[in-house]
Coordinates of C-alpha atoms and ligand atoms in Angstrom, one line a residue:
X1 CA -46.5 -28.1 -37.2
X2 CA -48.3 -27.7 -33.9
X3 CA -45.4 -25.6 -32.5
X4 CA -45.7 -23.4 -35.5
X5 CA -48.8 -22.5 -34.9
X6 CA -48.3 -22.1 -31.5
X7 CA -45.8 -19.6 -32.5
X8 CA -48.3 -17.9 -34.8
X9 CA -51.0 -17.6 -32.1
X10 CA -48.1 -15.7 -30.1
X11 CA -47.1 -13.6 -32.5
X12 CA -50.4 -12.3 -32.9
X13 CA -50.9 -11.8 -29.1
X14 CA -47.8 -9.7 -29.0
X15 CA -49.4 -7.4 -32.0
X16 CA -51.7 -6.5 -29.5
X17 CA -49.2 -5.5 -27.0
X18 CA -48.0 -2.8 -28.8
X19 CA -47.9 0.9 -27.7
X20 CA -50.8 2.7 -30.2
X21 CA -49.1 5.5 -31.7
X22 CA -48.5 9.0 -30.9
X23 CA -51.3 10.2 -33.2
X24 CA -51.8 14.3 -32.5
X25 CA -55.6 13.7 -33.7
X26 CA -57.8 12.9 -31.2
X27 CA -60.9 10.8 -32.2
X28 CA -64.1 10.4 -29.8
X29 CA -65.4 7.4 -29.8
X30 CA -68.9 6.1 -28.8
X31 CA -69.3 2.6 -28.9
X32 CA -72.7 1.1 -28.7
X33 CA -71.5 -2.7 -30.0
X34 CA -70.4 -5.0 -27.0
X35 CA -66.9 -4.2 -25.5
X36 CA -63.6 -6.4 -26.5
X37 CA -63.1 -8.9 -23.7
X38 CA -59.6 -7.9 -23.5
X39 CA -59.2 -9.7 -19.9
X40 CA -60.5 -13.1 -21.7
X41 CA -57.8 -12.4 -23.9
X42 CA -54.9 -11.4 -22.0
X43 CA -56.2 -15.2 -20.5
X44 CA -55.7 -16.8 -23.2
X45 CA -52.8 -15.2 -24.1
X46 CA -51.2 -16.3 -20.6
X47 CA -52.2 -19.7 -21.0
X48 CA -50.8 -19.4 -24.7
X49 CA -46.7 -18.4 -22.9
X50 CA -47.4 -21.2 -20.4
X51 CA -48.0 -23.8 -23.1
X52 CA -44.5 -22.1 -24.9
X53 CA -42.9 -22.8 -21.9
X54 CA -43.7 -26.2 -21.8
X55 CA -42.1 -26.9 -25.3
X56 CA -38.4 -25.4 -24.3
X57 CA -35.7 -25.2 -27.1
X58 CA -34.0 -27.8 -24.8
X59 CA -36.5 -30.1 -25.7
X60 CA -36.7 -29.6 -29.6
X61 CA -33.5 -28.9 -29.6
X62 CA -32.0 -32.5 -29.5
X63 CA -34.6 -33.4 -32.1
X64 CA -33.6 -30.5 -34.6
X65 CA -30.0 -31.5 -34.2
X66 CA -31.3 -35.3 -35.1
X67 CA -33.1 -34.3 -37.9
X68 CA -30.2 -31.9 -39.5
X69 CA -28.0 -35.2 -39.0
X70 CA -30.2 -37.1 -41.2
X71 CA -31.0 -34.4 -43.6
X72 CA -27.2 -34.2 -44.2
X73 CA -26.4 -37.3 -43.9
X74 CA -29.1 -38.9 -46.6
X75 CA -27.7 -36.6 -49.9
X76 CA -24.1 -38.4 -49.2
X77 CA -26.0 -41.5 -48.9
X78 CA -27.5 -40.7 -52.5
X79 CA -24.3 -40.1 -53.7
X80 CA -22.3 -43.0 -52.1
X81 CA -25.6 -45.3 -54.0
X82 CA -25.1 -43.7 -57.1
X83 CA -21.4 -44.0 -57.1
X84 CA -21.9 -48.0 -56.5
X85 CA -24.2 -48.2 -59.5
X86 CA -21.6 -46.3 -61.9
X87 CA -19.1 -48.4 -61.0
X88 CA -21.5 -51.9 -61.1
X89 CA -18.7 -54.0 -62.7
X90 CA -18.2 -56.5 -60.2
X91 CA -14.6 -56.0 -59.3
X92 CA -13.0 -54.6 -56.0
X93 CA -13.8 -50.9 -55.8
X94 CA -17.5 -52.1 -56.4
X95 CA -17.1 -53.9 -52.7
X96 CA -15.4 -51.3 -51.5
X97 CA -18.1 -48.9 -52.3
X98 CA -20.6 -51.2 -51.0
X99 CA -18.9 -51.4 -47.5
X100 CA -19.0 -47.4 -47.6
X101 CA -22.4 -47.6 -48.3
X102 CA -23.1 -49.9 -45.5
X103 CA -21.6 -47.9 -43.5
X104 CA -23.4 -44.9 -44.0
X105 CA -26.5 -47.1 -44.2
X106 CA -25.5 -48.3 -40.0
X107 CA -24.9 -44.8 -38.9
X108 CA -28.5 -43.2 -40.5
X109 CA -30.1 -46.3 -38.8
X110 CA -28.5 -45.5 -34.8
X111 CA -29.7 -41.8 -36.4
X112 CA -33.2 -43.2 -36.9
X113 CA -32.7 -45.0 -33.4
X114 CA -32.1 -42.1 -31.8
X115 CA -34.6 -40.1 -33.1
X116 CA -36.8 -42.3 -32.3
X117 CA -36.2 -42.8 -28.8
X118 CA -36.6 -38.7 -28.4
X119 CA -39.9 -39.1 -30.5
X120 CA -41.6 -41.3 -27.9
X121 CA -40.1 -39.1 -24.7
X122 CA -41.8 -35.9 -26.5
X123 CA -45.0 -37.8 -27.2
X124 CA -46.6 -36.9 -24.1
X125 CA -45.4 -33.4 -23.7
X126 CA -46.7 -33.3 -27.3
X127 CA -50.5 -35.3 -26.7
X128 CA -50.6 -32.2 -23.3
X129 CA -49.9 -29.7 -25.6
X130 CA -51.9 -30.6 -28.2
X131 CA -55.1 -30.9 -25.7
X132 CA -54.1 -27.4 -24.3
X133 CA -53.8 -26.0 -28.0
X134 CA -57.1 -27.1 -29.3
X135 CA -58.1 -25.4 -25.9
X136 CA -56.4 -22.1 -27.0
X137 CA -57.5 -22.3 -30.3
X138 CA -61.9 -22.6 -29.6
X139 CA -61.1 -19.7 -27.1
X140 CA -59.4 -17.5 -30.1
X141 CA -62.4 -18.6 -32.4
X142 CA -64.2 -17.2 -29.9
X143 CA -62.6 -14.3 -29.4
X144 CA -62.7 -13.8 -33.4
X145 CA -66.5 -13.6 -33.4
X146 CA -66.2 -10.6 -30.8
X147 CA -63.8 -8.6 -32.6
X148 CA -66.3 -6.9 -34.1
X149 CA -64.0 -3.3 -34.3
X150 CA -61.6 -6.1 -36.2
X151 CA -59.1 -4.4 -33.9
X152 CA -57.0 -8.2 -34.3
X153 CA -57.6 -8.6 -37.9
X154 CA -56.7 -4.8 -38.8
X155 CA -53.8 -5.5 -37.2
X156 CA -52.8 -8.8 -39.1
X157 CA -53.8 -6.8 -42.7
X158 CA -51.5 -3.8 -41.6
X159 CA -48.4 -6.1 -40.8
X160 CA -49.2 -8.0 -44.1
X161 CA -49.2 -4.8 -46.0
X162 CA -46.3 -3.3 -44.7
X163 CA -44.2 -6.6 -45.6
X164 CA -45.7 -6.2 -49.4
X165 CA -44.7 -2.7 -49.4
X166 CA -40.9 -3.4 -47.9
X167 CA -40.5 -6.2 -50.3
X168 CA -42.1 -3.7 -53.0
X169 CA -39.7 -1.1 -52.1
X170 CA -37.0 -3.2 -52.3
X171 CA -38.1 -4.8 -55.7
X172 CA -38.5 -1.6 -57.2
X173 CA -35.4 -0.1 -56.0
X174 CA -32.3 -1.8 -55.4
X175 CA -30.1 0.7 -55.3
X176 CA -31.3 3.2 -53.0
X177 CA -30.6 0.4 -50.2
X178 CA -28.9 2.4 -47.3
X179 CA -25.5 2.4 -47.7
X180 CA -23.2 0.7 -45.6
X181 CA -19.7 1.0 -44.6
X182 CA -17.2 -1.5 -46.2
X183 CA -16.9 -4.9 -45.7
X184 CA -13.1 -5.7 -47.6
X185 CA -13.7 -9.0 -49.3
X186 CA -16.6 -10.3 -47.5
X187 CA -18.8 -11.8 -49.6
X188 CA -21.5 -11.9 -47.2
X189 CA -21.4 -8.1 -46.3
X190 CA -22.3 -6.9 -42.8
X191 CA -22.5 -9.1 -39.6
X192 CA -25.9 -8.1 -38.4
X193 CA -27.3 -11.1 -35.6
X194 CA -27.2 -14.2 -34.6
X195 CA -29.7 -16.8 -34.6
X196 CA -30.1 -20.7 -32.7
X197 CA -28.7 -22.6 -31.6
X198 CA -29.3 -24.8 -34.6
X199 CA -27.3 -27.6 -33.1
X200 CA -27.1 -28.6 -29.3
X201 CA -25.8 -31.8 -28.4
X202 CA -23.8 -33.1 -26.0
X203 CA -22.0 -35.6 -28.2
X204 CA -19.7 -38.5 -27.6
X205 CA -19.4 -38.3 -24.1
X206 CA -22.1 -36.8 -22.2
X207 CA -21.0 -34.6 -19.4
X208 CA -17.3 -35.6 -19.5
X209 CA -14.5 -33.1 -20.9
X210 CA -16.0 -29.4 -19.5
X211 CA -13.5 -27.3 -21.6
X212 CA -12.9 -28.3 -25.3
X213 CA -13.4 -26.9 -28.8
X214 CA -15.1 -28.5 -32.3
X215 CA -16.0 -27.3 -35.6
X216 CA -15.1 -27.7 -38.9
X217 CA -11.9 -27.2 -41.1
X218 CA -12.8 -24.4 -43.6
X219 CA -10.2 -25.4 -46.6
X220 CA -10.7 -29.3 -45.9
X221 CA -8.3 -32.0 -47.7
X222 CA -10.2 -33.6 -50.8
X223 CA -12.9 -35.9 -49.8
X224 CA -13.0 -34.6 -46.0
X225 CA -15.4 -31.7 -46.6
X226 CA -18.2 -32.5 -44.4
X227 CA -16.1 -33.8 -41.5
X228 CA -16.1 -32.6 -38.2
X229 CA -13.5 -32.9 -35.1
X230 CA -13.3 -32.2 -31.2
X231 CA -10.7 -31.5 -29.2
X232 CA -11.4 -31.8 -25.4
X233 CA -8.9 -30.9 -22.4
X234 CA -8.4 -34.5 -21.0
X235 CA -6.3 -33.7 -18.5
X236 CA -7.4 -31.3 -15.6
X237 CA -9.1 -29.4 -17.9
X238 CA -6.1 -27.5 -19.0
X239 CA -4.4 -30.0 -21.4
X240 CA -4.9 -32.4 -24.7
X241 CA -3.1 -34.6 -26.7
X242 CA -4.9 -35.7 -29.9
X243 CA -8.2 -34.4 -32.0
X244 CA -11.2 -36.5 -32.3
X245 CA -12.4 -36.9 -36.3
X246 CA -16.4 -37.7 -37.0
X247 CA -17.3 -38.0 -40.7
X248 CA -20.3 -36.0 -40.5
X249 CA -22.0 -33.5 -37.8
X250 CA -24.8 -36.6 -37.6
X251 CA -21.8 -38.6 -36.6
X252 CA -20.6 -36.3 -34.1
X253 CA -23.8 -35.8 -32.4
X254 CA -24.5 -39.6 -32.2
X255 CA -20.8 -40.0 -31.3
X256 CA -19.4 -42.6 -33.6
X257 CA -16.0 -41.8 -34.5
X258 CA -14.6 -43.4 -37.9
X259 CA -11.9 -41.9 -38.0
X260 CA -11.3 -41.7 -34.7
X261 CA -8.2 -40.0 -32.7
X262 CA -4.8 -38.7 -34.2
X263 CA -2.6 -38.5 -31.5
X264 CA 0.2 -35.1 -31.5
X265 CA 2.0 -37.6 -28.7
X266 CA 1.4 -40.6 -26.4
X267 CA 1.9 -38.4 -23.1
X268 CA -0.6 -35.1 -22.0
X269 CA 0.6 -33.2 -21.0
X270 CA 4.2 -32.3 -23.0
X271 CA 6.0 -30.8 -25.3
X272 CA 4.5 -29.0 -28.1
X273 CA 1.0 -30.7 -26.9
X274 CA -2.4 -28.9 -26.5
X275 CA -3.1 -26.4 -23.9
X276 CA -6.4 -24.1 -23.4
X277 CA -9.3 -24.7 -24.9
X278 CA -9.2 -22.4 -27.9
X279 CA -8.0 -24.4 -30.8
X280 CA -8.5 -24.7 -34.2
X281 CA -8.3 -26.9 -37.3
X282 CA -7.4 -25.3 -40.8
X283 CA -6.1 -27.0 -44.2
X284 CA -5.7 -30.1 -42.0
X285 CA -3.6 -28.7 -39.5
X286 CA -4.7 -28.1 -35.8
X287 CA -3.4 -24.7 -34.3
X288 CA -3.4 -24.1 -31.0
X289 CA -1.4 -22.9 -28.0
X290 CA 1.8 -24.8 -27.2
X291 CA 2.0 -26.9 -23.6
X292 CA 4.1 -24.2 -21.4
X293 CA 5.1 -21.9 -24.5
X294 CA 4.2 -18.4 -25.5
X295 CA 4.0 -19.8 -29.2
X296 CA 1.5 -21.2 -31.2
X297 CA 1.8 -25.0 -32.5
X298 CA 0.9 -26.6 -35.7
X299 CA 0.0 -30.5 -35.7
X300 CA 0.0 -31.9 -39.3
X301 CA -2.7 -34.0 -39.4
X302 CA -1.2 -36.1 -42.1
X303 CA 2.7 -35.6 -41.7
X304 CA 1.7 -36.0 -37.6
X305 CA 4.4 -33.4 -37.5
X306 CA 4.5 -29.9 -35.3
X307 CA 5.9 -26.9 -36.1
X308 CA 5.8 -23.8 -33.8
X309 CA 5.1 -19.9 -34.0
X310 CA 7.1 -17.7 -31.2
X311 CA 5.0 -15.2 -30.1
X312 CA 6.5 -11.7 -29.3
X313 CA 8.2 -10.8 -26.5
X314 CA 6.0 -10.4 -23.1
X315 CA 3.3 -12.5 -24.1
X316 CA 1.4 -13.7 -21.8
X317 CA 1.1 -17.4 -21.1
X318 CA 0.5 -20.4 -18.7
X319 CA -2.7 -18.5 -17.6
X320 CA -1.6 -15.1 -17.1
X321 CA -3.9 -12.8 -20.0
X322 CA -7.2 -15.2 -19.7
X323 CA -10.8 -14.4 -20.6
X324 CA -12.9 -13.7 -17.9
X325 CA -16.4 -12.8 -17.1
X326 CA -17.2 -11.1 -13.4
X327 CA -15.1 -12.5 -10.7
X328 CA -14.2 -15.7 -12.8
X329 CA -11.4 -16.2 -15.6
X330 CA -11.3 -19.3 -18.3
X331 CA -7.9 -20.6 -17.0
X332 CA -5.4 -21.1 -20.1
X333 CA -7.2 -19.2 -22.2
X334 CA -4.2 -16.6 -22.7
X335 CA -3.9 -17.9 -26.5
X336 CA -7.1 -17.9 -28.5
X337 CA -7.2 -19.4 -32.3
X338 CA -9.7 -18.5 -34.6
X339 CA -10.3 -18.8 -38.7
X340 CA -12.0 -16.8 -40.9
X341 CA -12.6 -16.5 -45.0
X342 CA -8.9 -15.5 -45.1
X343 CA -7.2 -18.0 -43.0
X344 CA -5.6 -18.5 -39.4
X345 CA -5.2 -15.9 -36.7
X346 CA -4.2 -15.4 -33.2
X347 CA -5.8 -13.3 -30.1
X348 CA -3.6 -12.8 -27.4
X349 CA -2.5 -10.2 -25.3
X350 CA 1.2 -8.4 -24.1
X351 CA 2.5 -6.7 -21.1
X352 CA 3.5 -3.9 -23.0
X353 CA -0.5 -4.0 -24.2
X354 CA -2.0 -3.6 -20.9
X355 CA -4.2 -6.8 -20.9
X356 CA -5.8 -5.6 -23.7
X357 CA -6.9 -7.6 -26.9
X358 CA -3.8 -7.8 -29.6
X359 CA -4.5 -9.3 -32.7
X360 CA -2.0 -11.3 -35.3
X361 CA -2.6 -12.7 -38.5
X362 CA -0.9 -15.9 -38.9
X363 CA 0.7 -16.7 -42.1
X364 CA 1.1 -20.6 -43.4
X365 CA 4.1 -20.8 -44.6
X366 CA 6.6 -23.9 -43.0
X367 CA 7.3 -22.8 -40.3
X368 CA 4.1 -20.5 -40.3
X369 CA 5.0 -16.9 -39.2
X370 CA 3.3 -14.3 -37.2
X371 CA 1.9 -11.3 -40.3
X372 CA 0.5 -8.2 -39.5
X373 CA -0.6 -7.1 -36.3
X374 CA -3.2 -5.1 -34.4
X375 CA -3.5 -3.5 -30.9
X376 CA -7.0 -2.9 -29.8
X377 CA -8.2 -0.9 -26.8
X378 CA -10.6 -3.6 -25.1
X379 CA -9.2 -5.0 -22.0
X380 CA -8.9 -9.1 -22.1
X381 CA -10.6 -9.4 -19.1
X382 CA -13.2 -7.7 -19.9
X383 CA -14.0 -10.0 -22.7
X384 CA -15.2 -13.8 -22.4
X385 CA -14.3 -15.0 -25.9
X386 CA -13.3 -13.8 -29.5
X387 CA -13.9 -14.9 -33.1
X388 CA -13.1 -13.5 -36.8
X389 CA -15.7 -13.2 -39.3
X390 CA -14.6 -11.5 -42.7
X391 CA -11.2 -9.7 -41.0
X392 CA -13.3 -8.5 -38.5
X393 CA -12.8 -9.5 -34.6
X394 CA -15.6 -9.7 -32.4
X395 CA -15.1 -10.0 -28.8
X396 CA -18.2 -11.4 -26.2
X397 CA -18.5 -10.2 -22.9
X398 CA -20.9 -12.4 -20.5
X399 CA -24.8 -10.8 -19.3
X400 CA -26.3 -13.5 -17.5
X401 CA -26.0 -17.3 -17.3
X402 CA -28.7 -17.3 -20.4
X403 CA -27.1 -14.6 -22.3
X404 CA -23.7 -14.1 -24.3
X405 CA -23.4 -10.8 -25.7
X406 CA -21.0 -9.9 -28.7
X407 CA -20.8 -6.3 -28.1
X408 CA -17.0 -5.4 -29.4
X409 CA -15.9 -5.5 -33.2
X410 CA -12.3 -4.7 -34.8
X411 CA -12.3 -4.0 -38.4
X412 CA -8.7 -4.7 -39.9
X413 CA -8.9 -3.0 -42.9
X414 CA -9.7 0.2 -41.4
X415 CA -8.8 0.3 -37.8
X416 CA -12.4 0.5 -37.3
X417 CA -13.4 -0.5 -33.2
X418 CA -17.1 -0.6 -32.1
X419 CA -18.2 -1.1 -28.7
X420 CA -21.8 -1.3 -29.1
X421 CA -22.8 -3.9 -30.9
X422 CA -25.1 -5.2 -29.5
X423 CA -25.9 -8.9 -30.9
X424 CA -27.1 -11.6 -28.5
X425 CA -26.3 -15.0 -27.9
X426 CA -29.2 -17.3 -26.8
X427 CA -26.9 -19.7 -24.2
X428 CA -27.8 -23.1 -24.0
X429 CA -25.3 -23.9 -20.7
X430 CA -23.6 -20.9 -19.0
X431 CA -20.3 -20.9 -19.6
X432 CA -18.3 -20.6 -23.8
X433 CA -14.9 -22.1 -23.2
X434 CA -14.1 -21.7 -27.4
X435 CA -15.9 -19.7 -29.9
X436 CA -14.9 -20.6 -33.6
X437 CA -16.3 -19.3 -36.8
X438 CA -17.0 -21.4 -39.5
X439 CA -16.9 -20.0 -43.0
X440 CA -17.9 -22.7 -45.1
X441 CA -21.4 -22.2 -43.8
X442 CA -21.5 -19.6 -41.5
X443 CA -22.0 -21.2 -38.6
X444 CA -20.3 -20.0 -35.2
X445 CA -19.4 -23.1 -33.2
X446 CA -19.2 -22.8 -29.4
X447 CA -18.1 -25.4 -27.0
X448 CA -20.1 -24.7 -23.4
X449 CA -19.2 -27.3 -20.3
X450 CA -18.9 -30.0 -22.5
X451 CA -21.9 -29.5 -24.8
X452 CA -21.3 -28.4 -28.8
X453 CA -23.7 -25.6 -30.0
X454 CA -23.9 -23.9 -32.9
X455 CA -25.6 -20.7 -34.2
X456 CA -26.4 -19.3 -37.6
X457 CA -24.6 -15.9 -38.5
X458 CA -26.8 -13.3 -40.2
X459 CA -25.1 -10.9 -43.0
X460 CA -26.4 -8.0 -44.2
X461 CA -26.1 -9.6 -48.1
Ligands
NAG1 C1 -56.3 -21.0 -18.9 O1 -55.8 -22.1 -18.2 C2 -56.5 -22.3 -17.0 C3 -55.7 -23.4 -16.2 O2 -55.0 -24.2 -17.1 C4 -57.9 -22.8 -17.3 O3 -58.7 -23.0 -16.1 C5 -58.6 -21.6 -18.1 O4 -59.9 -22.0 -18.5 C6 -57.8 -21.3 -19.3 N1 -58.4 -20.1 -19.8 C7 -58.5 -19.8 -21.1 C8 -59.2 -18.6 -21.5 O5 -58.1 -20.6 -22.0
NAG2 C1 -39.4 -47.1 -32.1 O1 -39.3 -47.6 -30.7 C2 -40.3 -48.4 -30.4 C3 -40.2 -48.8 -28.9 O2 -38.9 -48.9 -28.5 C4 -40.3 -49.7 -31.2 O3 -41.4 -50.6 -30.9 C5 -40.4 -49.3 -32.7 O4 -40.3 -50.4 -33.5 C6 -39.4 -48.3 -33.1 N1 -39.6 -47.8 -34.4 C7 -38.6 -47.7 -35.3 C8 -39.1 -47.1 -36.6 O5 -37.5 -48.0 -35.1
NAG3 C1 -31.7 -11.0 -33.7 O1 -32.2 -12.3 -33.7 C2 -33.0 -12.5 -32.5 C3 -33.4 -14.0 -32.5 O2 -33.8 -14.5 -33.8 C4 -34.2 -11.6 -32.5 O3 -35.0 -11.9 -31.4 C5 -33.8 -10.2 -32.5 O4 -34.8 -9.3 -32.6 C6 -32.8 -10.0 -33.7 N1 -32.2 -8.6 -33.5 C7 -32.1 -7.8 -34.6 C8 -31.5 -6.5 -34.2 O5 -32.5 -8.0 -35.7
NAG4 C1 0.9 -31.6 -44.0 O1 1.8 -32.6 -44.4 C2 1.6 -33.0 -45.8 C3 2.5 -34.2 -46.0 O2 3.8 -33.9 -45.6 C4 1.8 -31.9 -46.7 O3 1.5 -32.3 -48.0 C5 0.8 -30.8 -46.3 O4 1.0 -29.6 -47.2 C6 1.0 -30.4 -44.9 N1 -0.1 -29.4 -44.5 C7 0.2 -28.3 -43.9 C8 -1.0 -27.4 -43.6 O5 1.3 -27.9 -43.6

């Protein structure tokens, strides 16, 4: 509440900030009412980014990523409750559903603990804040009663009215929308921004495990749907050798782990184990580079069986055709695995390519096989990390220890490439190891020095 209005108070200082404009009329003006204080307010509107400053996303961050826990956690809570009462007849599944219950029942509770704990840490950043808000908000009063040309509330009336008339426009007529190129089969139509993160947490093991990966399996087995898992390079931060299941993203952020591991072998690393951090898990399978092989593994979740894809000819491996940003490359980040509403693919890049980007669907079958491909014309190191959204690839390239910028796009079905695009990721720490798209929700999952953020993807639809 108080940051919200906290929020407000700056957006309306920022009104004032803009650049009048470019009129060709030219009015004189004689004034004989008192002048604007405008150095009182650009005061207050200092004061007003300091107090912002105070309340960092870092700080609400942990608590936001508490509270979406819970508010996920409760409905299957509800569920779990009402299941128990249907099946009230007092014989086995009855207990059964009980201990499930009680279960959820101990994990909202550490939740609650938790939450609680961050509550009283933010209780005197918040009492501060609060003093310096109330200051903020007598000075605007204040202010109010001198804008007698109603320059501030024009303003407010203006932006309110040009909302009204967009949403009016739009009412009135949905067709003459602009018109957009295709999108194929994406039901969400264009990828326009990116907003968040929406979940920052550093999980299960605070500052162990830099490189890694996590997400969410986008065609989940039955009963498995709001699962999470983790896979983090254990060994010299090149190499794995099991995933890491949590029941829920509440689970995962306060790091119980029912399920727990399922090993691909009892050694790390060796044959047909993980290497680099850009894995993936899909239909309960976990795809991701091969230890020493220019092929892509499958690990059966269930069957705890692999099953490998050769890669062509000239791929490169073993930390040859990494991601990099400036002077610095991701080592083992030759393979990169992503999903998207269609399935499983792979990034990777050939000799006979240049370094740059080449693209291959990968198609399920047992074994799976390598589909159709795609050569792009953006060089690998020029690039920090790729997803696919909707058969499209986006590549990132790294601005500045705060900033991530997606600013490449391939369109598969039409050859499309873009270089400008221009969306901007809000970093939480510097460095993505593993990018990973998540169509069930649309979330993008990124895995930074061994914290797990997550942003919202905007569409166009
Ligand atoms: C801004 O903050 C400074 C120091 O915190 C305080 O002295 C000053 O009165 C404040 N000014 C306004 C206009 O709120
Ligand atoms: C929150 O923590 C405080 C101090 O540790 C404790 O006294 C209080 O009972 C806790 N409240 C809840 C709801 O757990
Ligand atoms: C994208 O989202 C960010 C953060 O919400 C916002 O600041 C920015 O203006 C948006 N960009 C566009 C082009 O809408
Ligand atoms: C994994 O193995 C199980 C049991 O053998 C099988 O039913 C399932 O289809 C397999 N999944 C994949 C993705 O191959």
């Amino acid at each position: 509440m108080k940051l919200n209005v906290i929020v407000t108070l700056c957006a309306l200082f920022s009104l004032t900030r803009q650049a009048p404009p470019r009129d060709e009329c030219v009015c004189e003006l004689i004034n004989s009412q008192k002048a604007f204080p405008h150095d009182k307010l650009s005061t207050v509107e200092d004061n007003a980014t300091k107090c912002t400053d105070n309340i960092t996303p870092q700080k609400t961050l942990e608590l936001e990523s508490l509270l979406l826990g819970l508010e996920r956690r409760l409905p299957q809570l509800l569920e779990d409750v009402s299941m128990l009462e249907k099946e009230d007849d007092g014989d086995l599944y009855a207990v059964l559903s009980l201990q499930v219950v009680e279960n959820e029942l101990m994990e909202i509770k550490q939740l609650i603990d938790r939450l609680n704990g961050s509550t009283l840490g933010h209780q005197r950043l918040t009492t501060d804040t609060n003093k310096q808000l109330e200051d903020l908000r007598a000075e605007m009063m204040e202010l109010e009663a001198y804008d007698t040309m109603q320059v501030v509330l024009r303003q407010q009336d203006n932006r309110r009215l040009r909302r009204d008339l967009e949403q009016c426009k739009n009412g009135l007529h949905p067709t003459t929308q602009p018109t957009r190129p295709p999108h194929g089969n994406c039901p969400h139509g264009e990828f326009m921004n990116i907003t968040g993160p929406k979940v920052y947490t550093a999980g299960e093991y605070p500052g162990s495990y830099k490189y890694g990966a996590w997400g969410r399996d986008p065609k989940p087995e039955a009963g498995k749907e709001n699962w999470y898992w983790r896979v983090m390079l254990t060994s010299g931060n090149k190499f794995s050798n099991y995933v890491r299941l949590y029941s829920s993203l509440s689970s995962l952020i306060v790091g119980v782990s029912t399920p727990g591991n399922v090993m691909i072998h009892s050694s790390n690393p060796t044959t047909n184990t993980i290497q680099g951090p850009n894995v993936v898990l899909y239909k309960g399978a976990l795809y991701y580079n091969c230890y020493n092989k220019d092929a892509v593994c499958r690990f059966n979740l269930t069957s705890k069986t692999v099953t490998t894809l050769q890669l062509p000819k000239d791929t490169r491996f073993n930390s040859k055709g990494n991601f990099c940003h400036l002077d610095e490359c991701y080592p083992y980040t030759d393979l990169d695995l992503a999903t998207d509403e269609s399935g499983v693919w792979v990034i990777y890049t050939t000799k006979q390519d240049f370094g740059n980007l080449v693209l291959s669907k990968v198609e399920e079958g047992v074994p799976p096989t390598l589909g159709q491909t795609w050569r792009t014309s953006v060089y690998k190191q020029g690039v920090t990390n790729t997803f696919m959204a909707c058969g499209v690839l986006y590549a990132t390239r790294y601005v500045s220890k705060d900033v991530e910028e997606i600013f490449y796009s391939f369109d598969t079905a039409t050859g499309a490439e873009r270089f400008n695009l221009g969306i901007f990721i809000n970093k939480m720490p510097p460095n993505i190891y593993s990018l990973n798209y998540s169509p069930v929700d649309q979330m993008l999952h990124a895995y930074c020095d061994a914290y797990m953020v997550s942003y919202k993807m905007v569409f166009s639809d």
